[in-house]
PDB file of C-alpha atoms in Angstrom:
ATOM      1  CA  MET A 345    -121.958 -35.085 194.061  1.00 91.00           C
ATOM      2  CA  PRO A 346    -120.774 -32.394 191.610  1.00 97.00           C
ATOM      3  CA  LYS A 347    -117.085 -32.400 190.734  1.00 98.00           C
ATOM      4  CA  PHE A 348    -114.733 -29.427 190.791  1.00 98.00           C
ATOM      5  CA  TYR A 349    -111.163 -29.485 189.492  1.00 98.00           C
ATOM      6  CA  ILE A 350    -108.804 -26.577 190.086  1.00 98.00           C
ATOM      7  CA  THR A 351    -105.183 -25.958 189.296  1.00 96.00           C
ATOM      8  CA  ASP A 352    -102.982 -22.934 189.271  1.00 93.00           C
ATOM      9  CA  ALA A 353    -100.124 -22.024 187.003  1.00 91.00           C
ATOM     10  CA  ILE A 354     -97.478 -24.613 187.711  1.00 92.00           C
ATOM     11  CA  ASP A 355     -94.439 -22.798 189.012  1.00 94.00           C
ATOM     12  CA  TYR A 356     -91.353 -22.547 186.858  1.00 92.00           C
ATOM     13  CA  ALA A 357     -88.473 -24.145 188.767  1.00 94.00           C
ATOM     14  CA  ASN A 358     -85.738 -21.653 187.924  1.00 91.00           C
ATOM     15  CA  GLY A 359     -85.822 -20.006 191.349  1.00 93.00           C
ATOM     16  CA  SER A 360     -87.147 -20.215 194.871  1.00 95.00           C
ATOM     17  CA  PRO A 361     -90.796 -19.524 195.721  1.00 97.00           C
ATOM     18  CA  HIS A 362     -91.698 -15.882 196.300  1.00 96.00           C
ATOM     19  CA  LEU A 363     -94.696 -13.821 197.379  1.00 96.00           C
ATOM     20  CA  GLY A 364     -96.355 -13.985 193.955  1.00 96.00           C
ATOM     21  CA  HIS A 365     -96.269 -17.786 194.044  1.00 96.00           C
ATOM     22  CA  ALA A 366     -97.626 -17.783 197.590  1.00 97.00           C
ATOM     23  CA  TYR A 367    -100.488 -15.415 196.745  1.00 97.00           C
ATOM     24  CA  GLU A 368    -101.654 -17.611 193.870  1.00 97.00           C
ATOM     25  CA  LYS A 369    -101.442 -20.805 195.922  1.00 97.00           C
ATOM     26  CA  VAL A 370    -103.310 -19.362 198.916  1.00 98.00           C
ATOM     27  CA  VAL A 371    -106.103 -18.041 196.695  1.00 98.00           C
ATOM     28  CA  THR A 372    -106.383 -21.338 194.804  1.00 98.00           C
ATOM     29  CA  ASP A 373    -106.420 -23.268 198.075  1.00 98.00           C
ATOM     30  CA  CYS A 374    -109.219 -21.003 199.375  1.00 98.00           C
ATOM     31  CA  VAL A 375    -111.300 -21.630 196.251  1.00 98.00           C
ATOM     32  CA  ALA A 376    -110.760 -25.384 196.612  1.00 98.00           C
ATOM     33  CA  ARG A 377    -111.756 -25.306 200.291  1.00 98.00           C
ATOM     34  CA  ALA A 378    -114.878 -23.268 199.548  1.00 98.00           C
ATOM     35  CA  HIS A 379    -115.968 -25.809 196.945  1.00 98.00           C
ATOM     36  CA  ARG A 380    -115.360 -28.671 199.349  1.00 98.00           C
ATOM     37  CA  GLN A 381    -117.494 -26.919 201.981  1.00 98.00           C
ATOM     38  CA  ALA A 382    -120.204 -26.420 199.346  1.00 98.00           C
ATOM     39  CA  GLY A 383    -120.308 -30.181 198.783  1.00 98.00           C
ATOM     40  CA  PHE A 384    -118.232 -30.509 195.614  1.00 98.00           C
ATOM     41  CA  ASP A 385    -115.929 -33.459 195.077  1.00 98.00           C
ATOM     42  CA  THR A 386    -112.883 -31.199 194.709  1.00 98.00           C
ATOM     43  CA  TYR A 387    -109.416 -31.899 193.336  1.00 98.00           C
ATOM     44  CA  PHE A 388    -106.661 -29.275 193.647  1.00 98.00           C
ATOM     45  CA  LEU A 389    -103.482 -29.777 191.619  1.00 97.00           C
ATOM     46  CA  ALA A 390    -100.269 -27.790 192.065  1.00 97.00           C
ATOM     47  CA  GLY A 391     -96.748 -28.424 190.853  1.00 96.00           C
ATOM     48  CA  THR A 392     -93.605 -27.295 189.114  1.00 96.00           C
ATOM     49  CA  ASP A 393     -92.501 -27.000 185.493  1.00 95.00           C
ATOM     50  CA  GLU A 394     -88.947 -28.294 185.528  1.00 95.00           C
ATOM     51  CA  HIS A 395     -87.908 -28.051 181.878  1.00 91.00           C
ATOM     52  CA  GLY A 396     -86.438 -25.340 179.712  1.00 89.00           C
ATOM     53  CA  GLN A 397     -83.364 -23.324 179.000  1.00 89.00           C
ATOM     54  CA  LYS A 398     -83.821 -21.048 182.021  1.00 89.00           C
ATOM     55  CA  VAL A 399     -83.800 -24.037 184.364  1.00 93.00           C
ATOM     56  CA  GLN A 400     -80.740 -25.471 182.630  1.00 94.00           C
ATOM     57  CA  ARG A 401     -78.830 -22.176 182.798  1.00 92.00           C
ATOM     58  CA  THR A 402     -79.785 -21.569 186.431  1.00 94.00           C
ATOM     59  CA  ALA A 403     -78.684 -25.087 187.377  1.00 96.00           C
ATOM     60  CA  GLU A 404     -75.358 -24.564 185.604  1.00 96.00           C
ATOM     61  CA  LYS A 405     -74.813 -21.276 187.486  1.00 95.00           C
ATOM     62  CA  ALA A 406     -75.526 -23.144 190.738  1.00 95.00           C
ATOM     63  CA  GLY A 407     -72.992 -25.830 189.772  1.00 97.00           C
ATOM     64  CA  LEU A 408     -75.640 -28.557 189.726  1.00 96.00           C
ATOM     65  CA  GLU A 409     -77.062 -30.975 187.199  1.00 96.00           C
ATOM     66  CA  PRO A 410     -80.544 -29.842 186.136  1.00 95.00           C
ATOM     67  CA  GLN A 411     -82.325 -32.739 187.902  1.00 96.00           C
ATOM     68  CA  ALA A 412     -80.467 -32.126 191.170  1.00 97.00           C
ATOM     69  CA  TYR A 413     -81.300 -28.434 190.910  1.00 97.00           C
ATOM     70  CA  VAL A 414     -85.026 -28.952 190.317  1.00 97.00           C
ATOM     71  CA  ASP A 415     -85.159 -31.557 193.094  1.00 97.00           C
ATOM     72  CA  LYS A 416     -83.872 -28.860 195.473  1.00 97.00           C
ATOM     73  CA  ILE A 417     -86.252 -26.193 194.165  1.00 97.00           C
ATOM     74  CA  ALA A 418     -89.304 -28.500 194.194  1.00 97.00           C
ATOM     75  CA  ALA A 419     -88.580 -29.310 197.841  1.00 97.00           C
ATOM     76  CA  GLU A 420     -88.570 -25.563 198.590  1.00 97.00           C
ATOM     77  CA  PHE A 421     -91.993 -25.183 196.969  1.00 97.00           C
ATOM     78  CA  VAL A 422     -93.433 -28.168 198.854  1.00 97.00           C
ATOM     79  CA  GLU A 423     -92.103 -26.778 202.138  1.00 98.00           C
ATOM     80  CA  ALA A 424     -93.419 -23.281 201.437  1.00 97.00           C
ATOM     81  CA  TRP A 425     -96.935 -24.604 200.830  1.00 97.00           C
ATOM     82  CA  ARG A 426     -96.741 -26.751 203.968  1.00 97.00           C
ATOM     83  CA  VAL A 427     -95.804 -23.706 206.060  1.00 98.00           C
ATOM     84  CA  LEU A 428     -98.659 -21.691 204.504  1.00 97.00           C
ATOM     85  CA  ARG A 429    -101.049 -24.635 205.031  1.00 98.00           C
ATOM     86  CA  VAL A 430    -101.808 -24.798 201.318  1.00 98.00           C
ATOM     87  CA  GLU A 431    -103.013 -28.353 200.749  1.00 97.00           C
ATOM     88  CA  PRO A 432    -103.174 -29.476 197.131  1.00 98.00           C
ATOM     89  CA  ASP A 433    -104.436 -32.990 196.539  1.00 98.00           C
ATOM     90  CA  GLN A 434    -101.382 -33.554 194.390  1.00 96.00           C
ATOM     91  CA  PHE A 435     -98.089 -31.757 193.820  1.00 96.00           C
ATOM     92  CA  PHE A 436     -96.974 -32.777 190.336  1.00 95.00           C
ATOM     93  CA  ARG A 437     -93.550 -32.238 188.806  1.00 96.00           C
ATOM     94  CA  THR A 438     -92.972 -32.277 185.065  1.00 95.00           C
ATOM     95  CA  THR A 439     -89.921 -34.492 185.698  1.00 94.00           C
ATOM     96  CA  ASP A 440     -92.232 -37.142 187.169  1.00 93.00           C
ATOM     97  CA  PRO A 441     -91.912 -40.332 185.073  1.00 93.00           C
ATOM     98  CA  ARG A 442     -95.686 -40.311 184.479  1.00 92.00           C
ATOM     99  CA  HIS A 443     -95.516 -36.922 182.774  1.00 92.00           C
ATOM    100  CA  GLU A 444     -93.636 -37.848 179.592  1.00 91.00           C
ATOM    101  CA  PRO A 445     -96.005 -40.597 178.343  1.00 95.00           C
ATOM    102  CA  ALA A 446     -99.027 -38.415 179.166  1.00 94.00           C
ATOM    103  CA  VAL A 447     -97.621 -35.500 177.143  1.00 93.00           C
ATOM    104  CA  GLN A 448     -96.673 -37.827 174.288  1.00 95.00           C
ATOM    105  CA  GLU A 449    -100.257 -39.142 174.182  1.00 97.00           C
ATOM    106  CA  LEU A 450    -101.655 -35.603 174.235  1.00 96.00           C
ATOM    107  CA  PHE A 451     -99.456 -34.627 171.283  1.00 94.00           C
ATOM    108  CA  ARG A 452    -100.273 -37.869 169.440  1.00 96.00           C
ATOM    109  CA  ARG A 453    -103.985 -37.122 169.716  1.00 97.00           C
ATOM    110  CA  ALA A 454    -103.538 -33.482 168.720  1.00 97.00           C
ATOM    111  CA  HIS A 455    -101.432 -34.496 165.721  1.00 95.00           C
ATOM    112  CA  ALA A 456    -103.971 -37.155 164.672  1.00 96.00           C
ATOM    113  CA  ALA A 457    -106.711 -34.495 164.830  1.00 97.00           C
ATOM    114  CA  GLY A 458    -104.687 -32.193 162.569  1.00 95.00           C
ATOM    115  CA  ASP A 459    -104.049 -29.665 165.331  1.00 96.00           C
ATOM    116  CA  ILE A 460    -100.272 -30.059 165.103  1.00 91.00           C
ATOM    117  CA  TYR A 461     -98.313 -29.862 161.886  1.00 85.00           C
ATOM    118  CA  GLU A 462     -94.701 -29.345 160.902  1.00 87.00           C
ATOM    119  CA  HIS A 463     -93.666 -25.965 159.623  1.00 87.00           C
ATOM    120  CA  GLU A 464     -90.530 -23.860 159.724  1.00 88.00           C
ATOM    121  CA  TYR A 465     -90.417 -20.620 161.645  1.00 81.00           C
ATOM    122  CA  GLU A 466     -87.608 -18.147 161.751  1.00 83.00           C
ATOM    123  CA  GLY A 467     -87.552 -15.226 164.099  1.00 85.00           C
ATOM    124  CA  LEU A 468     -85.896 -13.321 166.879  1.00 89.00           C
ATOM    125  CA  TYR A 469     -85.936 -15.430 170.037  1.00 88.00           C
ATOM    126  CA  CYS A 470     -85.392 -14.155 173.568  1.00 86.00           C
ATOM    127  CA  GLN A 471     -84.190 -16.915 175.884  1.00 80.00           C
ATOM    128  CA  GLY A 472     -85.037 -14.867 178.990  1.00 79.00           C
ATOM    129  CA  CYS A 473     -88.655 -14.406 177.888  1.00 81.00           C
ATOM    130  CA  GLU A 474     -88.821 -17.759 176.089  1.00 81.00           C
ATOM    131  CA  ALA A 475     -90.673 -16.030 173.272  1.00 85.00           C
ATOM    132  CA  PHE A 476     -90.276 -14.984 169.650  1.00 88.00           C
ATOM    133  CA  TYR A 477     -90.527 -11.290 168.802  1.00 90.00           C
ATOM    134  CA  GLN A 478     -91.016  -9.314 165.627  1.00 88.00           C
ATOM    135  CA  GLU A 479     -88.611  -6.459 164.868  1.00 88.00           C
ATOM    136  CA  LYS A 480     -91.402  -3.918 165.425  1.00 89.00           C
ATOM    137  CA  ASP A 481     -91.699  -5.161 169.043  1.00 85.00           C
ATOM    138  CA  LEU A 482     -88.025  -4.571 169.890  1.00 83.00           C
ATOM    139  CA  VAL A 483     -86.871  -1.469 171.725  1.00 76.00           C
TER     140      VAL A 483
END
């Protein structure tokens, strides 16, 4: 039986689910279902990214510790997908204890292959965008 693996962009847990999240999940779920009907051994992964400065700042504004905040938000996402009948095989959170060792192994392998190296970078950083910009890109 052929295998098919599909995931969507894991949702950033700095706010409640919205229509854009729902659209992506429904479409991804439809693709997964179509592959199952076509005879593929299909695995659909969804989840939340629960790290970063935006999450920390949003939790602080809500008067919660970051973990308590993302626990609340993740539950909202799970409930939204249940209501929409989106059925991933797994809903994975980046605060799951299995995530850290998996990421560490990924980085260890990438470093061993020479794909990661230490270097200094200095630039203009936007916390809201979580990106560096060059002066020519600023308005």
